[in-house]
Short mmCIF file of C-alpha atoms and ligand atoms in Angstrom, two decimals:
data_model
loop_
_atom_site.label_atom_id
_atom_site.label_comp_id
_atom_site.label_asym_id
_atom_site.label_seq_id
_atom_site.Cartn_x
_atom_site.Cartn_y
_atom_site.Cartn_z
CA UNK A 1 -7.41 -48.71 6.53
CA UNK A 2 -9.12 -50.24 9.89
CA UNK A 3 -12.07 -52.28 9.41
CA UNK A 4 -15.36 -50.48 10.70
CA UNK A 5 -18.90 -51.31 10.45
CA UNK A 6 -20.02 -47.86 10.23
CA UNK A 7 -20.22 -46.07 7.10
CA UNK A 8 -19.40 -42.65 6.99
CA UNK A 9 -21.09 -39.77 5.47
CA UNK A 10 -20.11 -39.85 2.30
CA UNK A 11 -20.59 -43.94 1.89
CA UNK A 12 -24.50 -42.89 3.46
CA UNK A 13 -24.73 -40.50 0.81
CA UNK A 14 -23.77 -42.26 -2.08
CA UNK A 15 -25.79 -45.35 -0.89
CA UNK A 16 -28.92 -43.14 -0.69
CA UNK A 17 -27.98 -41.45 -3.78
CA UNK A 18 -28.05 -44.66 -6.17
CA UNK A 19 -30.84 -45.81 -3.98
CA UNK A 20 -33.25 -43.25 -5.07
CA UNK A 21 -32.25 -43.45 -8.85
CA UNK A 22 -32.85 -47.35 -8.52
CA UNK A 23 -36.18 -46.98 -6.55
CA UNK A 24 -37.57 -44.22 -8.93
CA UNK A 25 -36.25 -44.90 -12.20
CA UNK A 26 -35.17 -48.52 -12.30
CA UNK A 27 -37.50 -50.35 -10.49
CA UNK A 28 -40.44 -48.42 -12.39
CA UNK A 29 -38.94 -49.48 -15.46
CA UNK A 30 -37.76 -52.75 -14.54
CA UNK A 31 -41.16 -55.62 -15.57
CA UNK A 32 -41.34 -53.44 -18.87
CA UNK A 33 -37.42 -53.94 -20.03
CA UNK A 34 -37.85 -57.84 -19.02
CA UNK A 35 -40.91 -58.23 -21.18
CA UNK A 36 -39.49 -56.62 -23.66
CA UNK A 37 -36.32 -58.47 -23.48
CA UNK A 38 -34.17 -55.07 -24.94
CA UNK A 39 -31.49 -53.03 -23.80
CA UNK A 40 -33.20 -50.31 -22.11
CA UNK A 41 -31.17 -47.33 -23.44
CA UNK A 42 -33.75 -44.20 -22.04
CA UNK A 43 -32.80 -45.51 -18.52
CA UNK A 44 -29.12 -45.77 -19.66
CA UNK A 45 -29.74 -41.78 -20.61
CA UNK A 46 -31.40 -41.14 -17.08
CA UNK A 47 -28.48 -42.77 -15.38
CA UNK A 48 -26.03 -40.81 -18.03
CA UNK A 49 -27.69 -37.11 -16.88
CA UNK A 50 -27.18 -37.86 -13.27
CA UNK A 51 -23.03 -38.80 -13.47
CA UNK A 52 -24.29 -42.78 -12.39
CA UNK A 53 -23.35 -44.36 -15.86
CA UNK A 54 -19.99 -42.05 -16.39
CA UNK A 55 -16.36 -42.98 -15.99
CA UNK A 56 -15.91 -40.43 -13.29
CA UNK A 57 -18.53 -42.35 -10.78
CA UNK A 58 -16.79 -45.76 -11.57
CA UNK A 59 -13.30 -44.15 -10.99
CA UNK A 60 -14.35 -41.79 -7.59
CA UNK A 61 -15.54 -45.49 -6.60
CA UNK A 62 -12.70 -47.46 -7.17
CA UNK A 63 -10.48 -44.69 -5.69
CA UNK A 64 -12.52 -45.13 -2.13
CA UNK A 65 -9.82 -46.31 0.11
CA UNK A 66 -12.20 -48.56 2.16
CA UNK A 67 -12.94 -50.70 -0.95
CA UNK A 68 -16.70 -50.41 -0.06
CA UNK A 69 -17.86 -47.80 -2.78
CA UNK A 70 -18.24 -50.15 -5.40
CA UNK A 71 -20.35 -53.14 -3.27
CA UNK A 72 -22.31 -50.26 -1.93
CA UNK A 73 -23.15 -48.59 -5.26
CA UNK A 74 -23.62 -51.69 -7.37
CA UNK A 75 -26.30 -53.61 -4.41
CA UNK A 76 -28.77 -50.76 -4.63
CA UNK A 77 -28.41 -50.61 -7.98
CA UNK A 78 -29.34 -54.23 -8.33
CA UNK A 79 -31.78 -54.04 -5.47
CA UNK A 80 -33.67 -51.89 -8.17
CA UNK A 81 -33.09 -54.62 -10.87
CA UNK A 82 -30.44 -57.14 -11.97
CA UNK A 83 -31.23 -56.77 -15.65
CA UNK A 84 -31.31 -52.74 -15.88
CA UNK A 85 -28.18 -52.80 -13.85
CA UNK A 86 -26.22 -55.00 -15.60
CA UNK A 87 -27.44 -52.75 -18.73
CA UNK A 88 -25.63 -49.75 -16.78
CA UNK A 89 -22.71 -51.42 -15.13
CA UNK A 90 -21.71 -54.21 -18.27
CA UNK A 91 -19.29 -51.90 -19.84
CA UNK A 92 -16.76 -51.79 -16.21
CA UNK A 93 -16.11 -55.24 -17.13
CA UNK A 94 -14.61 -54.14 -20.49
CA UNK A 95 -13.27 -51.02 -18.58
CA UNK A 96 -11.86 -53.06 -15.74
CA UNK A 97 -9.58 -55.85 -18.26
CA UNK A 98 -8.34 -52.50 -19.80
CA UNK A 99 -7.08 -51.05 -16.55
CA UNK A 100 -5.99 -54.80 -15.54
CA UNK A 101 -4.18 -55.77 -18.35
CA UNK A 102 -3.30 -51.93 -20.43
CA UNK A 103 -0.59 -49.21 -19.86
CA UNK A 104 -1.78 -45.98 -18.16
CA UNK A 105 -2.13 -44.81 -21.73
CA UNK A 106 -4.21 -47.37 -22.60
CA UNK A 107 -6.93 -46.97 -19.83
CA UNK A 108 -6.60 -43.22 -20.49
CA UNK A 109 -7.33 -43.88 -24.46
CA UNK A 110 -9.81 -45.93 -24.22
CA UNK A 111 -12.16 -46.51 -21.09
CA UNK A 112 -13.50 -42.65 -21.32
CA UNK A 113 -14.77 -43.51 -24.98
CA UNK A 114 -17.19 -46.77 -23.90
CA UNK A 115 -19.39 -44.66 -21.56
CA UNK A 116 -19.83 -42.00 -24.51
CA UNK A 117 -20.99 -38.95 -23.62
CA UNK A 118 -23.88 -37.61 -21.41
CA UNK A 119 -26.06 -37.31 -24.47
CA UNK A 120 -24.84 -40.03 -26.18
CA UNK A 121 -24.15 -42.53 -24.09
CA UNK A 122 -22.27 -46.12 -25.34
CA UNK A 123 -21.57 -49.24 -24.42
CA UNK A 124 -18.56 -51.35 -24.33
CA UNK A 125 -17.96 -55.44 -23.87
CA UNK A 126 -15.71 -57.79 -22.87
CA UNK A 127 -15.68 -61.11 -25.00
CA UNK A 128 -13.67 -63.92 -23.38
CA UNK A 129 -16.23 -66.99 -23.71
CA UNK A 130 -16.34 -69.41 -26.82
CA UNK A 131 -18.79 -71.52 -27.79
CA UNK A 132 -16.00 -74.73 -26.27
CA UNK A 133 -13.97 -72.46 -24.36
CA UNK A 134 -16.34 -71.59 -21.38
CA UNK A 135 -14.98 -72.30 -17.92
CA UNK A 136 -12.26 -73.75 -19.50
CA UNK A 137 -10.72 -70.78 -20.71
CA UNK A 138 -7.42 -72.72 -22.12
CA UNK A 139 -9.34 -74.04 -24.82
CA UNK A 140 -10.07 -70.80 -26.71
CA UNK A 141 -9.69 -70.84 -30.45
CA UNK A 142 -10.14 -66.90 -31.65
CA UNK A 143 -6.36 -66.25 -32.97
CA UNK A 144 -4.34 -63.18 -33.00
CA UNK A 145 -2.02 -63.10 -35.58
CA UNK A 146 0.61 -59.96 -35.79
CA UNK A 147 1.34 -58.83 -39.30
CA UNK A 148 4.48 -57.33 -39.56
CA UNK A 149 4.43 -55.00 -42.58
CA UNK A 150 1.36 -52.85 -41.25
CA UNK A 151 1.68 -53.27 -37.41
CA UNK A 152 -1.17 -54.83 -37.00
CA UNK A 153 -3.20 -57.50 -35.33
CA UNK A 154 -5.68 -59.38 -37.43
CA UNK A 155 -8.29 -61.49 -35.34
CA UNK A 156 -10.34 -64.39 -36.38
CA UNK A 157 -12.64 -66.41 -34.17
CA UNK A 158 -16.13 -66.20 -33.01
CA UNK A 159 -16.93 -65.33 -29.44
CA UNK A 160 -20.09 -65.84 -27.21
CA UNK A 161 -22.34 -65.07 -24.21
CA UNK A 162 -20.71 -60.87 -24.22
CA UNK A 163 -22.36 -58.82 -22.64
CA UNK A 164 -23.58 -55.73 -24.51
CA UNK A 165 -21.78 -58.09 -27.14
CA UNK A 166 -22.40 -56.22 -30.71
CA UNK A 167 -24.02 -53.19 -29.59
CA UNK A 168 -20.98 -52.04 -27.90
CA UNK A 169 -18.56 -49.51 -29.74
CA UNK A 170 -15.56 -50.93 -28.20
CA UNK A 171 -15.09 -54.48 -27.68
CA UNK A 172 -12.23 -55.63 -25.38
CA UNK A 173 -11.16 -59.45 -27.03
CA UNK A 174 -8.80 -61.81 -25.78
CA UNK A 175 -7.49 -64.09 -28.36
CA UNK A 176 -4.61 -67.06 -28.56
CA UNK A 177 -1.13 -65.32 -29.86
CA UNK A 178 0.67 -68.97 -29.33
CA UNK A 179 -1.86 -71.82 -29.33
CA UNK A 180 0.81 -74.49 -28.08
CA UNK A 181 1.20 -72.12 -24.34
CA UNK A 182 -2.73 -72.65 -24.03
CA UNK A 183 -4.31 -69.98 -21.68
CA UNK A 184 -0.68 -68.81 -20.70
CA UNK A 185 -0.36 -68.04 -24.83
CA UNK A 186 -3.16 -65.44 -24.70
CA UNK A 187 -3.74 -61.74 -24.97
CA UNK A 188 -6.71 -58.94 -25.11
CA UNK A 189 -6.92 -56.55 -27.29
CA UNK A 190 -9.44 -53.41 -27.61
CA UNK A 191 -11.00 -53.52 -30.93
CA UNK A 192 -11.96 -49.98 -32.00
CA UNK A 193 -15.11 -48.64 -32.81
CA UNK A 194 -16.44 -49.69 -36.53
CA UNK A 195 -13.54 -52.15 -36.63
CA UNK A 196 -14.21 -53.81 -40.12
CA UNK A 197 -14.57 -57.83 -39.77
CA UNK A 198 -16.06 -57.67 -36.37
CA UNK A 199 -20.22 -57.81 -36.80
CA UNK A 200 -22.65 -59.74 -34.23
CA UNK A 201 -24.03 -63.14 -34.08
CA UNK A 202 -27.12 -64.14 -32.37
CA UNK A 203 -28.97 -62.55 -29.33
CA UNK A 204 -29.51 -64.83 -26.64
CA UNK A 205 -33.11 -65.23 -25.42
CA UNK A 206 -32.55 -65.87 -21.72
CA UNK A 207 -33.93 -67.16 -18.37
CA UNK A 208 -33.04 -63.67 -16.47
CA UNK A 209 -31.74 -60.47 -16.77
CA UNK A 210 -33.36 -59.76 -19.93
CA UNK A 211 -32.47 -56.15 -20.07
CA UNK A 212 -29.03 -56.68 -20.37
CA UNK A 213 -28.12 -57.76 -23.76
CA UNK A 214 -26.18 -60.69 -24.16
CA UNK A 215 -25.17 -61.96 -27.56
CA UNK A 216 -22.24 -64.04 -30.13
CA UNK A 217 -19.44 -61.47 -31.63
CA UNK A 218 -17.91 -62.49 -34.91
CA UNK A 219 -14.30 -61.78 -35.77
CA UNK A 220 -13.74 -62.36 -39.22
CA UNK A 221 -9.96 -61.31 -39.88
CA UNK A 222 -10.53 -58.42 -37.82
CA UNK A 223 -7.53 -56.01 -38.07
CA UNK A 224 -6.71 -53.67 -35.06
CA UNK A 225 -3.62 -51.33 -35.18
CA UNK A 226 -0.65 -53.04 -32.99
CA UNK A 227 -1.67 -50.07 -30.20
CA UNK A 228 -4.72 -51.79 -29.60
CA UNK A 229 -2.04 -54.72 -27.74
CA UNK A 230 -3.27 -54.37 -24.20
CA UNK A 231 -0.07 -53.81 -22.44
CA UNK A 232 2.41 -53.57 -25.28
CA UNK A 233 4.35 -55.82 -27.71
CA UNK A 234 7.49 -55.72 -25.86
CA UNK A 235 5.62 -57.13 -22.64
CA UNK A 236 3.57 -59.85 -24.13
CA UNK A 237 6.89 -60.70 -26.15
CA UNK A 238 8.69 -61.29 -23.14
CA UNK A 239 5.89 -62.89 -21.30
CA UNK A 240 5.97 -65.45 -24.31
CA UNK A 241 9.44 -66.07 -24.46
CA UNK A 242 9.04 -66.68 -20.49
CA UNK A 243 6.87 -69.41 -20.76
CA UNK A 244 8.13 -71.22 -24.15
CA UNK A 245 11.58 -71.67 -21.49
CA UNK A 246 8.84 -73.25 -19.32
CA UNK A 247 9.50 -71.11 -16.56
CA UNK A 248 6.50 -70.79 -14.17
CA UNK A 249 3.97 -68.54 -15.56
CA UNK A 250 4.32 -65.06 -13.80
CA UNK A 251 0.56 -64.31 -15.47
CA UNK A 252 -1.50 -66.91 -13.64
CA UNK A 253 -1.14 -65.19 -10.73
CA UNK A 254 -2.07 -61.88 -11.38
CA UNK A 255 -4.88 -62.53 -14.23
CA UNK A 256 -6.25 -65.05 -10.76
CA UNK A 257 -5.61 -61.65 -8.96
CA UNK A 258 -7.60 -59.84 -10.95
CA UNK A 259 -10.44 -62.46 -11.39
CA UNK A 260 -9.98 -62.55 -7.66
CA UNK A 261 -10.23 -58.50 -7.28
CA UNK A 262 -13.63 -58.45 -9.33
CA UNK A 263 -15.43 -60.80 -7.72
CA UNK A 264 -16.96 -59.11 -4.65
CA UNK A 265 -18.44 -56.39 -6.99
CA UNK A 266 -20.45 -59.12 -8.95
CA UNK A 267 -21.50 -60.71 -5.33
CA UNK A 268 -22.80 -57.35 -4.14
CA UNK A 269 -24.99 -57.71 -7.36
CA UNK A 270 -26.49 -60.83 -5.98
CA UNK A 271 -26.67 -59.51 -2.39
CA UNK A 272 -28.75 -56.37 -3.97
CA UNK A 273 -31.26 -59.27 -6.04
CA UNK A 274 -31.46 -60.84 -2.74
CA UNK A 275 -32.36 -58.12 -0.21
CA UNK A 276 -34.73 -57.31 -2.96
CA UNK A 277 -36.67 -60.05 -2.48
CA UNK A 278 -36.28 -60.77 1.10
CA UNK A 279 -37.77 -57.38 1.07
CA UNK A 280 -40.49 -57.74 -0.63
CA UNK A 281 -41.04 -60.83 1.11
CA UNK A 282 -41.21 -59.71 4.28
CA UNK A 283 -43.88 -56.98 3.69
CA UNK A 284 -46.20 -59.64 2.30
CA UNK A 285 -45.90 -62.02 4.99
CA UNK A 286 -46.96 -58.69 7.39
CA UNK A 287 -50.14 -58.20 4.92
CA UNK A 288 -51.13 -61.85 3.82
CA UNK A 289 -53.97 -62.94 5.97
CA UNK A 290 -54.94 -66.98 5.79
CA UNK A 291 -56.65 -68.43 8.89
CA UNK A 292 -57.22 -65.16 10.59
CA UNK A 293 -53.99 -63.96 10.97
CA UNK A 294 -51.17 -62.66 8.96
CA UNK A 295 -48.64 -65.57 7.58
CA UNK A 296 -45.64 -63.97 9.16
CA UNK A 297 -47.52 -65.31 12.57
CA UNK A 298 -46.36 -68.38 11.34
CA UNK A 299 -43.29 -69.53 13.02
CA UNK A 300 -42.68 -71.63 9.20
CA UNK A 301 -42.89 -68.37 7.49
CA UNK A 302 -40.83 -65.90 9.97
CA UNK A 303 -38.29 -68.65 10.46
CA UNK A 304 -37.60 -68.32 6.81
CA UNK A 305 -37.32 -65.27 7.07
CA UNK A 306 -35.00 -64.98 9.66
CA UNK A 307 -32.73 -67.28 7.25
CA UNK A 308 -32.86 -65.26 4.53
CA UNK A 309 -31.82 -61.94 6.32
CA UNK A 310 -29.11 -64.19 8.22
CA UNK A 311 -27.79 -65.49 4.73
CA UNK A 312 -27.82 -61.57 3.09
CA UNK A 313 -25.97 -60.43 5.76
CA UNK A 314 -23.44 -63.07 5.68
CA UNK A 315 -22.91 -62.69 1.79
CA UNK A 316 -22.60 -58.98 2.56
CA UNK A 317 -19.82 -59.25 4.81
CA UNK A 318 -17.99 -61.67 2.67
CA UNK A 319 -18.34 -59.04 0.01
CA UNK A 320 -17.22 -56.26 1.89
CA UNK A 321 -14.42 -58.42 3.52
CA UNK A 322 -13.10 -58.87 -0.26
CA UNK A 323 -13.64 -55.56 -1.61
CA UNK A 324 -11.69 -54.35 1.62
CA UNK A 325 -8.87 -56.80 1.63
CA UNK A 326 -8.88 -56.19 -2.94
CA UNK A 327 -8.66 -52.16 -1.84
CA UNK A 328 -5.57 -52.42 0.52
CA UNK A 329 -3.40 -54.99 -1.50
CA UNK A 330 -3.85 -58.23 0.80
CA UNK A 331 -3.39 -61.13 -0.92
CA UNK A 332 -6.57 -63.36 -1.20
CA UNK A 333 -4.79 -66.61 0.64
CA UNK A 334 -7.91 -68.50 0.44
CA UNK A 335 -9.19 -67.01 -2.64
CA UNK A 336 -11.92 -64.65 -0.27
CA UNK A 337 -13.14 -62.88 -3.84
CA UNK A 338 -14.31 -66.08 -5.15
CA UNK A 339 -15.54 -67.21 -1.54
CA UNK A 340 -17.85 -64.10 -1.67
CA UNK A 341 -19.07 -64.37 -5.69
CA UNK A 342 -20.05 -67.86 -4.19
CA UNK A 343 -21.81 -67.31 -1.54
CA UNK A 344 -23.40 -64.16 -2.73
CA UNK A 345 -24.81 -66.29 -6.03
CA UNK A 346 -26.39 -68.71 -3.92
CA UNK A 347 -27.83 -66.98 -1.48
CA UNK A 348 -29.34 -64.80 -4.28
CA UNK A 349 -30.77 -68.32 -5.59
CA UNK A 350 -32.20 -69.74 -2.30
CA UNK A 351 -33.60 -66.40 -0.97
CA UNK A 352 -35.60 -65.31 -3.95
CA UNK A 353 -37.11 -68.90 -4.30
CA UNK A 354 -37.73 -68.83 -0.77
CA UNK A 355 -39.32 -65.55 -1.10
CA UNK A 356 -41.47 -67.01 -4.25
CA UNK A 357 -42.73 -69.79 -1.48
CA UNK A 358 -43.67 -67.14 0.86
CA UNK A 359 -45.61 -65.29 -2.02
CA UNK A 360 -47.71 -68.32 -2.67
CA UNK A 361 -49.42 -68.30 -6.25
CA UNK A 362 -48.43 -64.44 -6.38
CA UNK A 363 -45.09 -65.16 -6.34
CA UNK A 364 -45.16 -67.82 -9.42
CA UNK A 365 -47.24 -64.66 -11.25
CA UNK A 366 -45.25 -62.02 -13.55
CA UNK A 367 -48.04 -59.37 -12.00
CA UNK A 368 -45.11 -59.83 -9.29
CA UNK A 369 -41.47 -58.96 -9.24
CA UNK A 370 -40.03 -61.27 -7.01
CA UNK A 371 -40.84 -64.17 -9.90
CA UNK A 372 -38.29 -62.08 -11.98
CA UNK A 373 -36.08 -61.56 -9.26
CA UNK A 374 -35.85 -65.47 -8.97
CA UNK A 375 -35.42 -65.96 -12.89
CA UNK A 376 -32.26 -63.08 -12.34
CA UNK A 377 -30.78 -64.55 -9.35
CA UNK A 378 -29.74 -67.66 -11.23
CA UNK A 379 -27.34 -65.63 -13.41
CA UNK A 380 -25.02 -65.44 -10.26
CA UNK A 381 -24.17 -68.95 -10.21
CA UNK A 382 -23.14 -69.30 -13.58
CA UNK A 383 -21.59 -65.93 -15.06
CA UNK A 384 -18.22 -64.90 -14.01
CA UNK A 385 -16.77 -68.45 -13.26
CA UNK A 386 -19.66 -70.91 -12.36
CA UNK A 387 -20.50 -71.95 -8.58
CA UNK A 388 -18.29 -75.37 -9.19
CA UNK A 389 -15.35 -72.92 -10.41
CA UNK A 390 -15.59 -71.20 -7.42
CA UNK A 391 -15.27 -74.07 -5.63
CA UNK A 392 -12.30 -75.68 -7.40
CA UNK A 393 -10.94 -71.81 -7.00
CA UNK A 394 -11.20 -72.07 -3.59
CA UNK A 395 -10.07 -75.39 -2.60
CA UNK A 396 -7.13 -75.19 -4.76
CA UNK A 397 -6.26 -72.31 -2.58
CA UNK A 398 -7.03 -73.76 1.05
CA UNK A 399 -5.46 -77.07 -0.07
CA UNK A 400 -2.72 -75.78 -2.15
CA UNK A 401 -3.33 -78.97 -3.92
CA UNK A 402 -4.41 -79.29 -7.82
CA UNK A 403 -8.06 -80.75 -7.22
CA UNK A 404 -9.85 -81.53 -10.26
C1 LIG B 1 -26.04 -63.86 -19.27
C2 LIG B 1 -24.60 -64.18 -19.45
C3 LIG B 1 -23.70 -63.14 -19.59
C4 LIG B 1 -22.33 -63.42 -19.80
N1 LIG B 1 -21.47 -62.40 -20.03
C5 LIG B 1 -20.19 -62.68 -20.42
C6 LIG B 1 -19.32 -61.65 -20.86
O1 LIG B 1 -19.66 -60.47 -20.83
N2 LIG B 1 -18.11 -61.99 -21.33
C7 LIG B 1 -17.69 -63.28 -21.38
O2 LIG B 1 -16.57 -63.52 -21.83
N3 LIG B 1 -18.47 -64.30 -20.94
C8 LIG B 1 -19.72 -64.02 -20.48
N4 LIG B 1 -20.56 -65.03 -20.07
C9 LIG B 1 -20.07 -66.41 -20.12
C10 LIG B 1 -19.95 -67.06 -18.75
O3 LIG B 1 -18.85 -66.55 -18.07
C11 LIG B 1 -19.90 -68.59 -18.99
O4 LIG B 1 -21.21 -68.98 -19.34
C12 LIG B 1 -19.41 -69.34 -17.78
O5 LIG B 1 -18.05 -69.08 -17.58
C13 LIG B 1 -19.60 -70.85 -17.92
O6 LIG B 1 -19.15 -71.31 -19.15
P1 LIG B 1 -20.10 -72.27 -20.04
O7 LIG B 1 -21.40 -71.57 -20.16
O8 LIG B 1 -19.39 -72.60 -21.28
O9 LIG B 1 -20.33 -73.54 -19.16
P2 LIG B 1 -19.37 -74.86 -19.10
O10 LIG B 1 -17.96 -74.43 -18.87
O11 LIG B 1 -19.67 -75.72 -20.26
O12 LIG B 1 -19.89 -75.55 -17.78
C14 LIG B 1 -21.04 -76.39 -17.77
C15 LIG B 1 -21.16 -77.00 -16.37
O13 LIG B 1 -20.00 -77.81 -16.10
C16 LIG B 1 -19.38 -77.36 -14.91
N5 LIG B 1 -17.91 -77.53 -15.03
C17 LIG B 1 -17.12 -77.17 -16.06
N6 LIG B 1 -15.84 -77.47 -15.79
C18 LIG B 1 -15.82 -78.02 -14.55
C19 LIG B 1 -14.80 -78.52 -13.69
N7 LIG B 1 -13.51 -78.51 -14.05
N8 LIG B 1 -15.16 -79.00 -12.49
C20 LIG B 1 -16.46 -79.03 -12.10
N9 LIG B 1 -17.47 -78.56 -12.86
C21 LIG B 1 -17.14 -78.06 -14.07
C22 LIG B 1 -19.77 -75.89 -14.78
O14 LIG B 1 -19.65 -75.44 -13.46
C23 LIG B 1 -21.21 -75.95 -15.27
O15 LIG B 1 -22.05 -76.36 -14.23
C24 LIG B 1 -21.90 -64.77 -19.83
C25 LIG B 1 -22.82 -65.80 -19.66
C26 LIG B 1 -24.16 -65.53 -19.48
C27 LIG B 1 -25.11 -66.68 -19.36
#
């Protein structure tokens, strides 16, 4: 597919499409759901009735040969609100380690079921982090043990920071099968609806992104049937026996790949918080009056401005540069998924302040959104592999050295 910088019609439409929804329903909606620090299900509905939240939308997305649907889709979205649209797009993270790491089978069993239905939507999460296994995701402790006699897997462990974590009917868990192979000794696993021995922990009260919930899963000899293996015994078998003979890990690679693949999408989220505020910014600094003349007059204001649009569009080709290359197979030599997540994050974290500064004593006030657009932007930094991760991601790859 040839690189162009003009979108065609049906990239316009579906960019004006989610544009009005986030404009008229979750923008509206968006200081009530922070306050209120819940999961705002009516808006989840409003997104349901319109084919937005549904598996078909994610898929026709993905499917876009240009790799642009998704960043598109997902920075309007967020341009409306971080928190409401993490709310409405937190279950493709569950849906997306299915399709990474499942059969055909198993993506066609089971990522249908998390959206739930048009009137009855549902939820699905992905549970990787542990209270010590965080960025260092060799260090998890939730087990997987197989028993035999009933083919099935019983899990025990407790995992944190999930999104949609406990209110989700399916939860997608990875979990240690062989603790002495560390992170190359792990599996997932999709844990069923009303799974017995899985219940939730505590709710997170957080900076940002209150809407979205975000909250401890308990596994407390969960059993699964041995379907519920993402990818099959007889792979992960094999896979194990691989790396007990020591041989180089054929997994790092693609789970990086995949890591690598997801990233742009979760940049475009920060490029939508960003443009958000720049936005609103910008309008201010047109209308604020102080010494007879409106602040954008000021050459310290519009200057600021002019790095903040600079720094959007930057993070927005790096995006679209990784969705692009993730779309037509190229590999990511120098890690260009994590560049973007990177950059996106913290530009999303330096505009939004910046835009606070320009809104003066307004912009430290909840009567206006760009102080919750700062508290959201931080997120981007830290979920999804932290800014330093990215880093270490990144020089690994230019360097093709092992920097610590
Ligand atoms: C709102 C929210 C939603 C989340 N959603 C999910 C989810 O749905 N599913 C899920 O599994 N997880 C989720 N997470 C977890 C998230 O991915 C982790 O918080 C993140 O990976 C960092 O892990 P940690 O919090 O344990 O920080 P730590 O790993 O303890 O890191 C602390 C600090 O040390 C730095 N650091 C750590 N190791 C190194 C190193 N080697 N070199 C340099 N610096 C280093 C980090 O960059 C960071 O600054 C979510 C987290 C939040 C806050």
């Amino acid at each position: 597919m040839p690189v162009s910088f003009e979108l065609d019609s049906d990239q316009l439409t579906l960019r004006q499409w989610v544009h009005d929804f986030a404009a008229d329903v979750v923008r509206p909606a968006a200081h009530e759901w922070d306050e209120r620090e819940e999961f705002p299900w009516p808006i989840l509905a409003d997104a349901a009735k319109i084919g937005l939240y549904s598996v078909e939308f994610f898929a026709t997305q993905w499917l876009d040969e240009t790799g642009l649907g998704i960043p598109i889709a997902l920075e309007e979205l967020f341009w409306g609100d971080a928190g409401i649209g993490l709310a409405i797009v937190g279950t493709t993270l569950a849906a997306a380690a299915v399709r990474g790491n499942g059969t055909d089978e198993q993506t066609a069993e089971w990522v249908p079921p998390m959206f739930g239905t048009v009137n009855e939507p549902r939820v699905a999460a992905f549970c990787s982090s542990e209270p010590d296994a965080g960025s260092d995701v060799g260090a998890m402790r939730t087990r997987a043990r197989y028993d035999e006699s009933t083919d099935e897997w019983v899990l025990t462990g407790t995992k944190t920071w999930a999104t949609n974590g406990g209110i989700a009917d399916i939860h997608v868990v990875t979990a240690v099968v062989d603790p002495e192979l560390k992170a190359r000794g792990q599996a997932s696993f999709v844990v069923p609806p009303g799974t017995k021995g899985l219940s939730p922990g505590q709710k997170f009260a957080k900076h940002g992104i209150r809407a979205s919930h975000t909250a401890e899963v308990v596994l407390d000899d969960c059993r699964i049937p041995g379907r519920c293996l993402l990818g099959g015994k007889e792979k992960l078998d094999e896979r194990l026996a691989r790396a007990r003979e020591g041989a180089k890990s054929d997994r790092s690679q693609p789970s990086m790949a995949t890591f690598e693949r997801t990233r742009p999408g979760v940049g475009a989220q920060a490029v939508g918080v960003a443009r958000a505020a720049y936005e609103y910014a910008l309008d201010y600094a047109k209308q604020r009056v102080q010494f007879g003349k409106p602040i954008i007059e000021n050459q310290a204001i519009a200057f600021m401005l002019a790095d903040m649009r600079t720094a959007i569009d930057a993070a927005r080709l790096l995006v679209w540069r990784a969705a692009w290359m993730a779309r037509n197979g190229m590999r990511f030599d120098a890690a260009e998924g994590s560049m973007s997540k990177l950059y996106a994050g913290e530009v999303a974290v330096r505009v939004t302040e910046q835009a606070m500064q320009i809104l003066g004593g307004n912009g430290y006030t909840r009567d206006y959104p760009v102080e919750r657009m700062c508290r959201d932007a931080k997120i981007y930094t830290i979920f999804e592999g932290t800014s330093e991760i990215q880093r270490l991601v990144i020089s690994r790859a230019i360097s093709g050295t092992r920097v610590r």
